[in-house]
Amino acid sequence: MVDRLVNSEANARRIGLVEGCFGSAGQPLTVPGRVLVGEGVLTKACRKKLKPRQFFLFNDLLVYGSIIINKKKYNTQHIIPLEEVKLKSLEDDGQFKNGWLICTRGKSFAVYAATATEKQEWMAHINKCMEDLLKKSGKKASDDHAAVWVPDSEANTCMHCKKVQFTLVNRRHHCRKCGVVCCNTCSSKRFLLPAQSSKPLRVCMSCYDELAMQSTGGNSSFDKDAKATDSSGEEDSDDEEANGNIEAKQSSFYGSVEQASTS
């Protein structure tokens, strides 16, 4: 699908434009053999609400960022190796239509396309790039993926104890193992989840007990005395970012793709 684009001037120009739009806020993306397969605006489910994000699909990476000036400036670049990715189609549910999950070892989240056709195109191209990449590298697809966080708006009370109501004082916290929303008491424990962070992360009591039982590494994998005020790994780095004016435009893909599964 992408071999004919590898050494093309058009591909080099497109990647250069992406680098220029991120500027110093992003990492260099030009490497031998890399191809920009497609790009477009998708709506990403962030912790507090849905937000538009600019996505770029390469033959080995999925890159996205916040839109400051459409087609001209982006920031907060996120880079996801395709060999870590797993996709799962979502059923339409009220206003949430044309969505799917992007699951990775470090972070998993839902995105939504403007139309069913656009969703199908994105999923087919991502799946084909993943298939080709794994075939060339000889690696196996990752089977360890982070949980999708339950949105704040879906939890008015702690999902663990079912008692504590969330207020300005009683803040919401997310278990980094299962993604549920918990009060501070029910998520006061920390456990090392190497795929997500080098530091112990906040987990709910149920996941802590399960992980502790599975652990064979002694005390090195969890922290019994971690302070409840420590919110290590708690924030969604996408959540507080502003967006500029977004021009509604269909995603662009640079090459054909064979029919692929979207499930």
mmCIF file of N, CA and C in Angstrom, residues 9-137:
data_model
loop_
_atom_site.group_PDB
_atom_site.id
_atom_site.type_symbol
_atom_site.label_atom_id
_atom_site.label_comp_id
_atom_site.label_asym_id
_atom_site.label_seq_id
_atom_site.Cartn_x
_atom_site.Cartn_y
_atom_site.Cartn_z
ATOM 1 N N GLU A 9 8.630 12.600 -3.521
ATOM 2 C CA GLU A 9 8.760 13.980 -3.056
ATOM 3 C C GLU A 9 7.503 14.415 -2.307
ATOM 4 N N ALA A 10 6.349 13.927 -2.767
ATOM 5 C CA ALA A 10 5.092 14.303 -2.112
ATOM 6 C C ALA A 10 5.068 13.842 -0.663
ATOM 7 N N ASN A 11 5.546 12.629 -0.404
ATOM 8 C CA ASN A 11 5.576 12.111 0.959
ATOM 9 C C ASN A 11 6.520 12.923 1.838
ATOM 10 N N ALA A 12 7.691 13.226 1.314
ATOM 11 C CA ALA A 12 8.668 14.020 2.075
ATOM 12 C C ALA A 12 8.103 15.404 2.389
ATOM 13 N N ARG A 13 7.395 15.969 1.427
ATOM 14 C CA ARG A 13 6.807 17.300 1.637
ATOM 15 C C ARG A 13 5.717 17.243 2.706
ATOM 16 N N ARG A 14 4.876 16.216 2.656
ATOM 17 C CA ARG A 14 3.799 16.102 3.641
ATOM 18 C C ARG A 14 4.344 15.941 5.063
ATOM 19 N N ILE A 15 5.346 15.072 5.219
ATOM 20 C CA ILE A 15 5.929 14.871 6.553
ATOM 21 C C ILE A 15 6.593 16.153 7.039
ATOM 22 N N GLY A 16 7.240 16.862 6.150
ATOM 23 C CA GLY A 16 7.863 18.135 6.510
ATOM 24 C C GLY A 16 6.843 19.156 6.991
ATOM 25 N N LEU A 17 5.681 19.165 6.359
ATOM 26 C CA LEU A 17 4.624 20.087 6.774
ATOM 27 C C LEU A 17 4.108 19.732 8.165
ATOM 28 N N VAL A 18 3.983 18.435 8.451
ATOM 29 C CA VAL A 18 3.530 18.005 9.778
ATOM 30 C C VAL A 18 4.544 18.438 10.834
ATOM 31 N N GLU A 19 5.819 18.215 10.570
ATOM 32 C CA GLU A 19 6.866 18.643 11.505
ATOM 33 C C GLU A 19 6.802 20.144 11.733
ATOM 34 N N GLY A 20 6.584 20.895 10.649
ATOM 35 C CA GLY A 20 6.521 22.350 10.754
ATOM 36 C C GLY A 20 5.340 22.818 11.580
ATOM 37 N N CYS A 21 4.203 22.112 11.481
ATOM 38 C CA CYS A 21 3.017 22.497 12.244
ATOM 39 C C CYS A 21 3.200 22.272 13.742
ATOM 40 N N PHE A 22 3.951 21.244 14.118
ATOM 41 C CA PHE A 22 4.233 21.008 15.538
ATOM 42 C C PHE A 22 5.393 21.885 16.023
ATOM 43 N N GLY A 23 6.328 22.200 15.137
ATOM 44 C CA GLY A 23 7.461 23.035 15.505
ATOM 45 C C GLY A 23 8.252 22.439 16.654
ATOM 46 N N SER A 24 8.658 23.298 17.586
ATOM 47 C CA SER A 24 9.465 22.851 18.724
ATOM 48 C C SER A 24 8.645 22.031 19.723
ATOM 49 N N ALA A 25 7.316 22.013 19.558
ATOM 50 C CA ALA A 25 6.461 21.244 20.463
ATOM 51 C C ALA A 25 6.428 19.761 20.112
ATOM 52 N N GLY A 26 7.052 19.396 18.978
ATOM 53 C CA GLY A 26 7.014 18.007 18.545
ATOM 54 C C GLY A 26 8.383 17.427 18.274
ATOM 55 N N GLN A 27 8.434 16.104 18.119
ATOM 56 C CA GLN A 27 9.666 15.408 17.779
ATOM 57 C C GLN A 27 9.811 15.317 16.268
ATOM 58 N N PRO A 28 11.042 15.198 15.757
ATOM 59 C CA PRO A 28 11.246 15.011 14.317
ATOM 60 C C PRO A 28 10.564 13.729 13.848
ATOM 61 N N LEU A 29 9.931 13.783 12.697
ATOM 62 C CA LEU A 29 9.186 12.644 12.186
ATOM 63 C C LEU A 29 9.775 12.067 10.894
ATOM 64 N N THR A 30 10.726 12.761 10.324
ATOM 65 C CA THR A 30 11.334 12.307 9.074
ATOM 66 C C THR A 30 12.411 11.266 9.360
ATOM 67 N N VAL A 31 12.142 10.026 8.997
ATOM 68 C CA VAL A 31 13.120 8.946 9.097
ATOM 69 C C VAL A 31 13.021 8.107 7.829
ATOM 70 N N PRO A 32 14.109 7.450 7.423
ATOM 71 C CA PRO A 32 14.070 6.611 6.216
ATOM 72 C C PRO A 32 12.976 5.550 6.295
ATOM 73 N N GLY A 33 12.216 5.424 5.230
ATOM 74 C CA GLY A 33 11.187 4.392 5.157
ATOM 75 C C GLY A 33 9.833 4.781 5.727
ATOM 76 N N ARG A 34 9.746 5.940 6.359
ATOM 77 C CA ARG A 34 8.459 6.348 6.958
ATOM 78 C C ARG A 34 7.576 7.021 5.912
ATOM 79 N N VAL A 35 6.293 6.676 5.965
ATOM 80 C CA VAL A 35 5.321 7.226 5.018
ATOM 81 C C VAL A 35 4.132 7.781 5.787
ATOM 82 N N LEU A 36 3.690 8.980 5.395
ATOM 83 C CA LEU A 36 2.454 9.531 5.932
ATOM 84 C C LEU A 36 1.298 8.949 5.128
ATOM 85 N N VAL A 37 0.510 8.118 5.772
ATOM 86 C CA VAL A 37 -0.564 7.384 5.093
ATOM 87 C C VAL A 37 -1.859 8.179 5.055
ATOM 88 N N GLY A 38 -2.146 8.928 6.096
ATOM 89 C CA GLY A 38 -3.383 9.703 6.133
ATOM 90 C C GLY A 38 -3.400 10.692 7.271
ATOM 91 N N GLU A 39 -4.345 11.620 7.221
ATOM 92 C CA GLU A 39 -4.464 12.631 8.268
ATOM 93 C C GLU A 39 -5.881 13.183 8.308
ATOM 94 N N GLY A 40 -6.270 13.698 9.472
ATOM 95 C CA GLY A 40 -7.592 14.285 9.602
ATOM 96 C C GLY A 40 -7.935 14.577 11.046
ATOM 97 N N VAL A 41 -9.045 15.257 11.238
ATOM 98 C CA VAL A 41 -9.510 15.615 12.577
ATOM 99 C C VAL A 41 -10.485 14.548 13.077
ATOM 100 N N LEU A 42 -10.194 14.001 14.259
ATOM 101 C CA LEU A 42 -11.093 13.072 14.939
ATOM 102 C C LEU A 42 -11.455 13.664 16.299
ATOM 103 N N THR A 43 -12.615 13.305 16.805
ATOM 104 C CA THR A 43 -13.033 13.770 18.119
ATOM 105 C C THR A 43 -12.597 12.739 19.156
ATOM 106 N N LYS A 44 -11.764 13.184 20.105
ATOM 107 C CA LYS A 44 -11.207 12.283 21.119
ATOM 108 C C LYS A 44 -11.947 12.440 22.445
ATOM 109 N N ALA A 45 -12.230 11.313 23.075
ATOM 110 C CA ALA A 45 -12.855 11.342 24.398
ATOM 111 C C ALA A 45 -11.781 11.625 25.439
ATOM 112 N N CYS A 46 -11.764 12.841 25.967
ATOM 113 C CA CYS A 46 -10.837 13.198 27.031
ATOM 114 C C CYS A 46 -11.531 12.970 28.378
ATOM 115 N N ARG A 47 -10.831 13.238 29.440
ATOM 116 C CA ARG A 47 -11.366 12.903 30.765
ATOM 117 C C ARG A 47 -12.675 13.623 31.068
ATOM 118 N N LYS A 48 -12.765 14.899 30.695
ATOM 119 C CA LYS A 48 -13.945 15.682 31.060
ATOM 120 C C LYS A 48 -14.950 15.841 29.927
ATOM 121 N N LYS A 49 -14.487 15.847 28.673
ATOM 122 C CA LYS A 49 -15.419 15.985 27.562
ATOM 123 C C LYS A 49 -14.728 15.615 26.257
ATOM 124 N N LEU A 50 -15.517 15.578 25.179
ATOM 125 C CA LEU A 50 -14.983 15.274 23.857
ATOM 126 C C LEU A 50 -14.273 16.504 23.295
ATOM 127 N N LYS A 51 -13.127 16.276 22.636
ATOM 128 C CA LYS A 51 -12.376 17.395 22.060
ATOM 129 C C LYS A 51 -11.792 17.001 20.709
ATOM 130 N N PRO A 52 -11.781 17.930 19.742
ATOM 131 C CA PRO A 52 -11.185 17.634 18.438
ATOM 132 C C PRO A 52 -9.665 17.557 18.534
ATOM 133 N N ARG A 53 -9.071 16.588 17.846
ATOM 134 C CA ARG A 53 -7.629 16.427 17.803
ATOM 135 C C ARG A 53 -7.213 16.113 16.364
ATOM 136 N N GLN A 54 -6.068 16.609 15.974
ATOM 137 C CA GLN A 54 -5.532 16.319 14.644
ATOM 138 C C GLN A 54 -4.727 15.024 14.717
ATOM 139 N N PHE A 55 -5.099 14.051 13.887
ATOM 140 C CA PHE A 55 -4.423 12.752 13.860
ATOM 141 C C PHE A 55 -3.652 12.579 12.549
ATOM 142 N N PHE A 56 -2.490 11.931 12.662
ATOM 143 C CA PHE A 56 -1.662 11.592 11.507
ATOM 144 C C PHE A 56 -1.320 10.110 11.589
ATOM 145 N N LEU A 57 -1.632 9.384 10.545
ATOM 146 C CA LEU A 57 -1.296 7.962 10.481
ATOM 147 C C LEU A 57 -0.078 7.769 9.590
ATOM 148 N N PHE A 58 0.994 7.246 10.177
ATOM 149 C CA PHE A 58 2.184 6.858 9.429
ATOM 150 C C PHE A 58 2.200 5.337 9.316
ATOM 151 N N ASN A 59 3.104 4.813 8.517
ATOM 152 C CA ASN A 59 3.154 3.359 8.358
ATOM 153 C C ASN A 59 3.735 2.651 9.583
ATOM 154 N N ASP A 60 4.202 3.409 10.570
ATOM 155 C CA ASP A 60 4.716 2.804 11.805
ATOM 156 C C ASP A 60 4.254 3.510 13.073
ATOM 157 N N LEU A 61 3.586 4.646 12.927
ATOM 158 C CA LEU A 61 3.173 5.440 14.085
ATOM 159 C C LEU A 61 1.776 6.018 13.892
ATOM 160 N N LEU A 62 1.131 6.300 15.022
ATOM 161 C CA LEU A 62 -0.062 7.133 15.040
ATOM 162 C C LEU A 62 0.279 8.345 15.898
ATOM 163 N N VAL A 63 0.143 9.533 15.318
ATOM 164 C CA VAL A 63 0.526 10.772 15.995
ATOM 165 C C VAL A 63 -0.698 11.680 16.083
ATOM 166 N N TYR A 64 -0.876 12.316 17.244
ATOM 167 C CA TYR A 64 -1.972 13.288 17.333
ATOM 168 C C TYR A 64 -1.576 14.457 18.233
ATOM 169 N N GLY A 65 -2.305 15.546 18.085
ATOM 170 C CA GLY A 65 -2.022 16.722 18.884
ATOM 171 C C GLY A 65 -3.202 17.668 18.927
ATOM 172 N N SER A 66 -3.106 18.667 19.788
ATOM 173 C CA SER A 66 -4.148 19.689 19.903
ATOM 174 C C SER A 66 -4.023 20.690 18.765
ATOM 175 N N ILE A 67 -5.156 21.210 18.338
ATOM 176 C CA ILE A 67 -5.192 22.128 17.203
ATOM 177 C C ILE A 67 -5.198 23.560 17.714
ATOM 178 N N ILE A 68 -4.149 24.315 17.396
ATOM 179 C CA ILE A 68 -4.075 25.733 17.742
ATOM 180 C C ILE A 68 -4.593 26.566 16.577
ATOM 181 N N ILE A 69 -4.036 26.333 15.398
ATOM 182 C CA ILE A 69 -4.507 26.951 14.151
ATOM 183 C C ILE A 69 -4.629 25.831 13.133
ATOM 184 N N ASN A 70 -5.839 25.599 12.637
ATOM 185 C CA ASN A 70 -6.089 24.462 11.760
ATOM 186 C C ASN A 70 -5.153 24.459 10.556
ATOM 187 N N LYS A 71 -4.504 23.313 10.338
ATOM 188 C CA LYS A 71 -3.587 23.096 9.205
ATOM 189 C C LYS A 71 -2.300 23.913 9.299
ATOM 190 N N LYS A 72 -2.120 24.627 10.416
ATOM 191 C CA LYS A 72 -0.938 25.479 10.522
ATOM 192 C C LYS A 72 -0.140 25.266 11.812
ATOM 193 N N LYS A 73 -0.822 25.039 12.925
ATOM 194 C CA LYS A 73 -0.095 24.919 14.187
ATOM 195 C C LYS A 73 -0.800 23.953 15.127
ATOM 196 N N TYR A 74 -0.017 22.968 15.642
ATOM 197 C CA TYR A 74 -0.498 22.003 16.626
ATOM 198 C C TYR A 74 0.487 21.964 17.797
ATOM 199 N N ASN A 75 0.002 21.506 18.955
ATOM 200 C CA ASN A 75 0.930 21.301 20.074
ATOM 201 C C ASN A 75 0.582 20.024 20.828
ATOM 202 N N THR A 76 1.335 19.772 21.920
ATOM 203 C CA THR A 76 1.176 18.574 22.748
ATOM 204 C C THR A 76 1.135 17.323 21.883
ATOM 205 N N GLN A 77 2.227 17.049 21.229
ATOM 206 C CA GLN A 77 2.328 15.900 20.324
ATOM 207 C C GLN A 77 2.351 14.582 21.103
ATOM 208 N N HIS A 78 1.519 13.655 20.683
ATOM 209 C CA HIS A 78 1.503 12.306 21.254
ATOM 210 C C HIS A 78 1.873 11.322 20.149
ATOM 211 N N ILE A 79 2.808 10.415 20.444
ATOM 212 C CA ILE A 79 3.283 9.451 19.460
ATOM 213 C C ILE A 79 3.012 8.035 19.964
ATOM 214 N N ILE A 80 2.304 7.249 19.148
ATOM 215 C CA ILE A 80 1.945 5.882 19.519
ATOM 216 C C ILE A 80 2.518 4.907 18.494
ATOM 217 N N PRO A 81 3.434 4.010 18.883
ATOM 218 C CA PRO A 81 3.930 2.979 17.959
ATOM 219 C C PRO A 81 2.785 2.047 17.561
ATOM 220 N N LEU A 82 2.634 1.800 16.272
ATOM 221 C CA LEU A 82 1.518 0.986 15.798
ATOM 222 C C LEU A 82 1.575 -0.456 16.288
ATOM 223 N N GLU A 83 2.762 -0.959 16.585
ATOM 224 C CA GLU A 83 2.861 -2.347 17.041
ATOM 225 C C GLU A 83 2.244 -2.546 18.425
ATOM 226 N N GLU A 84 1.952 -1.427 19.135
ATOM 227 C CA GLU A 84 1.306 -1.520 20.448
ATOM 228 C C GLU A 84 -0.211 -1.395 20.371
ATOM 229 N N VAL A 85 -0.732 -1.062 19.182
ATOM 230 C CA VAL A 85 -2.132 -0.663 19.053
ATOM 231 C C VAL A 85 -3.073 -1.842 18.833
ATOM 232 N N LYS A 86 -4.239 -1.734 19.426
ATOM 233 C CA LYS A 86 -5.350 -2.636 19.147
ATOM 234 C C LYS A 86 -6.595 -1.776 18.981
ATOM 235 N N LEU A 87 -7.381 -2.048 17.936
ATOM 236 C CA LEU A 87 -8.605 -1.291 17.684
ATOM 237 C C LEU A 87 -9.831 -2.116 18.049
ATOM 238 N N LYS A 88 -10.858 -1.420 18.512
ATOM 239 C CA LYS A 88 -12.135 -2.080 18.802
ATOM 240 C C LYS A 88 -13.265 -1.140 18.420
ATOM 241 N N SER A 89 -14.121 -1.594 17.511
ATOM 242 C CA SER A 89 -15.240 -0.780 17.061
ATOM 243 C C SER A 89 -16.256 -0.591 18.184
ATOM 244 N N LEU A 90 -16.855 0.609 18.237
ATOM 245 C CA LEU A 90 -17.890 0.908 19.220
ATOM 246 C C LEU A 90 -19.245 1.023 18.531
ATOM 247 N N GLU A 91 -20.268 0.503 19.177
ATOM 248 C CA GLU A 91 -21.625 0.651 18.658
ATOM 249 C C GLU A 91 -22.080 2.093 18.851
ATOM 250 N N ASP A 92 -22.885 2.610 17.913
ATOM 251 C CA ASP A 92 -23.434 3.953 18.056
ATOM 252 C C ASP A 92 -24.331 3.998 19.290
ATOM 253 N N ASP A 93 -24.213 5.093 20.060
ATOM 254 C CA ASP A 93 -24.982 5.235 21.291
ATOM 255 C C ASP A 93 -25.392 6.693 21.446
ATOM 256 N N GLY A 94 -26.601 7.031 20.988
ATOM 257 C CA GLY A 94 -27.078 8.405 21.072
ATOM 258 C C GLY A 94 -26.212 9.344 20.252
ATOM 259 N N GLN A 95 -25.634 10.344 20.927
ATOM 260 C CA GLN A 95 -24.784 11.312 20.227
ATOM 261 C C GLN A 95 -23.396 10.755 19.918
ATOM 262 N N PHE A 96 -23.059 9.636 20.516
ATOM 263 C CA PHE A 96 -21.743 9.049 20.289
ATOM 264 C C PHE A 96 -21.813 8.086 19.103
ATOM 265 N N LYS A 97 -21.423 8.561 17.947
ATOM 266 C CA LYS A 97 -21.537 7.769 16.722
ATOM 267 C C LYS A 97 -20.186 7.680 16.013
ATOM 268 N N ASN A 98 -20.040 6.599 15.234
ATOM 269 C CA ASN A 98 -18.861 6.403 14.380
ATOM 270 C C ASN A 98 -17.572 6.367 15.196
ATOM 271 N N GLY A 99 -17.623 5.648 16.320
ATOM 272 C CA GLY A 99 -16.470 5.616 17.210
ATOM 273 C C GLY A 99 -15.778 4.271 17.283
ATOM 274 N N TRP A 100 -14.557 4.295 17.799
ATOM 275 C CA TRP A 100 -13.801 3.080 18.058
ATOM 276 C C TRP A 100 -12.762 3.347 19.130
ATOM 277 N N LEU A 101 -12.291 2.289 19.766
ATOM 278 C CA LEU A 101 -11.257 2.409 20.790
ATOM 279 C C LEU A 101 -9.885 2.247 20.178
ATOM 280 N N ILE A 102 -8.953 3.079 20.610
ATOM 281 C CA ILE A 102 -7.531 2.927 20.284
ATOM 282 C C ILE A 102 -6.852 2.518 21.587
ATOM 283 N N CYS A 103 -6.480 1.259 21.687
ATOM 284 C CA CYS A 103 -5.900 0.716 22.916
ATOM 285 C C CYS A 103 -4.400 0.544 22.748
ATOM 286 N N THR A 104 -3.629 1.034 23.717
ATOM 287 C CA THR A 104 -2.180 0.879 23.706
ATOM 288 C C THR A 104 -1.723 0.460 25.105
ATOM 289 N N ARG A 105 -0.456 0.148 25.236
ATOM 290 C CA ARG A 105 0.072 -0.290 26.527
ATOM 291 C C ARG A 105 0.024 0.832 27.557
ATOM 292 N N GLY A 106 0.242 2.056 27.123
ATOM 293 C CA GLY A 106 0.317 3.163 28.070
ATOM 294 C C GLY A 106 -0.970 3.923 28.261
ATOM 295 N N LYS A 107 -1.863 3.908 27.242
ATOM 296 C CA LYS A 107 -3.076 4.715 27.310
ATOM 297 C C LYS A 107 -4.077 4.198 26.294
ATOM 298 N N SER A 108 -5.352 4.179 26.671
ATOM 299 C CA SER A 108 -6.406 3.748 25.755
ATOM 300 C C SER A 108 -7.524 4.780 25.792
ATOM 301 N N PHE A 109 -8.133 5.025 24.639
ATOM 302 C CA PHE A 109 -9.158 6.062 24.571
ATOM 303 C C PHE A 109 -10.054 5.847 23.359
ATOM 304 N N ALA A 110 -11.211 6.509 23.364
ATOM 305 C CA ALA A 110 -12.159 6.424 22.262
ATOM 306 C C ALA A 110 -12.011 7.638 21.359
ATOM 307 N N VAL A 111 -12.210 7.425 20.067
ATOM 308 C CA VAL A 111 -12.250 8.518 19.094
ATOM 309 C C VAL A 111 -13.504 8.341 18.233
ATOM 310 N N TYR A 112 -13.947 9.455 17.643
ATOM 311 C CA TYR A 112 -15.152 9.438 16.828
ATOM 312 C C TYR A 112 -14.908 10.195 15.529
ATOM 313 N N ALA A 113 -15.338 9.604 14.418
ATOM 314 C CA ALA A 113 -15.228 10.225 13.108
ATOM 315 C C ALA A 113 -16.531 10.943 12.779
ATOM 316 N N ALA A 114 -16.494 11.795 11.753
ATOM 317 C CA ALA A 114 -17.686 12.558 11.380
ATOM 318 C C ALA A 114 -18.737 11.684 10.711
ATOM 319 N N THR A 115 -18.298 10.647 9.991
ATOM 320 C CA THR A 115 -19.227 9.786 9.265
ATOM 321 C C THR A 115 -18.830 8.324 9.422
ATOM 322 N N ALA A 116 -19.753 7.428 9.103
ATOM 323 C CA ALA A 116 -19.472 5.995 9.167
ATOM 324 C C ALA A 116 -18.403 5.608 8.155
ATOM 325 N N THR A 117 -18.431 6.258 6.983
ATOM 326 C CA THR A 117 -17.429 5.970 5.949
ATOM 327 C C THR A 117 -16.031 6.355 6.415
ATOM 328 N N GLU A 118 -15.927 7.510 7.056
ATOM 329 C CA GLU A 118 -14.631 7.972 7.552
ATOM 330 C C GLU A 118 -14.105 7.037 8.643
ATOM 331 N N LYS A 119 -15.001 6.580 9.512
ATOM 332 C CA LYS A 119 -14.600 5.605 10.533
ATOM 333 C C LYS A 119 -14.040 4.355 9.870
ATOM 334 N N GLN A 120 -14.743 3.838 8.864
ATOM 335 C CA GLN A 120 -14.303 2.625 8.180
ATOM 336 C C GLN A 120 -12.940 2.825 7.528
ATOM 337 N N GLU A 121 -12.727 3.986 6.916
ATOM 338 C CA GLU A 121 -11.444 4.273 6.263
ATOM 339 C C GLU A 121 -10.313 4.317 7.278
ATOM 340 N N TRP A 122 -10.529 5.014 8.391
ATOM 341 C CA TRP A 122 -9.486 5.107 9.416
ATOM 342 C C TRP A 122 -9.128 3.727 9.968
ATOM 343 N N MET A 123 -10.132 2.951 10.330
ATOM 344 C CA MET A 123 -9.869 1.647 10.924
ATOM 345 C C MET A 123 -9.199 0.704 9.923
ATOM 346 N N ALA A 124 -9.640 0.750 8.669
ATOM 347 C CA ALA A 124 -9.048 -0.118 7.654
ATOM 348 C C ALA A 124 -7.589 0.234 7.405
ATOM 349 N N HIS A 125 -7.275 1.525 7.316
ATOM 350 C CA HIS A 125 -5.890 1.942 7.065
ATOM 351 C C HIS A 125 -4.990 1.641 8.265
ATOM 352 N N ILE A 126 -5.484 1.897 9.485
ATOM 353 C CA ILE A 126 -4.680 1.591 10.669
ATOM 354 C C ILE A 126 -4.406 0.092 10.759
ATOM 355 N N ASN A 127 -5.444 -0.706 10.572
ATOM 356 C CA ASN A 127 -5.272 -2.162 10.637
ATOM 357 C C ASN A 127 -4.302 -2.672 9.577
ATOM 358 N N LYS A 128 -4.370 -2.127 8.369
ATOM 359 C CA LYS A 128 -3.467 -2.567 7.294
ATOM 360 C C LYS A 128 -2.021 -2.186 7.603
ATOM 361 N N CYS A 129 -1.822 -0.966 8.122
ATOM 362 C CA CYS A 129 -0.469 -0.540 8.501
ATOM 363 C C CYS A 129 0.082 -1.407 9.625
ATOM 364 N N MET A 130 -0.749 -1.739 10.605
ATOM 365 C CA MET A 130 -0.323 -2.613 11.702
ATOM 366 C C MET A 130 0.052 -3.993 11.177
ATOM 367 N N GLU A 131 -0.780 -4.524 10.294
ATOM 368 C CA GLU A 131 -0.529 -5.850 9.724
ATOM 369 C C GLU A 131 0.786 -5.878 8.958
ATOM 370 N N ASP A 132 1.016 -4.868 8.121
ATOM 371 C CA ASP A 132 2.254 -4.811 7.337
ATOM 372 C C ASP A 132 3.475 -4.641 8.227
ATOM 373 N N LEU A 133 3.343 -3.806 9.258
ATOM 374 C CA LEU A 133 4.468 -3.535 10.160
ATOM 375 C C LEU A 133 4.869 -4.786 10.914
ATOM 376 N N LEU A 134 3.890 -5.510 11.460
ATOM 377 C CA LEU A 134 4.181 -6.725 12.214
ATOM 378 C C LEU A 134 4.756 -7.813 11.313
ATOM 379 N N LYS A 135 4.283 -7.858 10.067
ATOM 380 C CA LYS A 135 4.781 -8.856 9.124
ATOM 381 C C LYS A 135 6.254 -8.597 8.795
ATOM 382 N N LYS A 136 6.606 -7.321 8.621
ATOM 383 C CA LYS A 136 7.989 -6.969 8.294
ATOM 384 C C LYS A 136 8.923 -7.150 9.484
ATOM 385 N N SER A 137 8.442 -6.840 10.678
ATOM 386 C CA SER A 137 9.298 -6.898 11.863
ATOM 387 C C SER A 137 9.378 -8.295 12.460
#
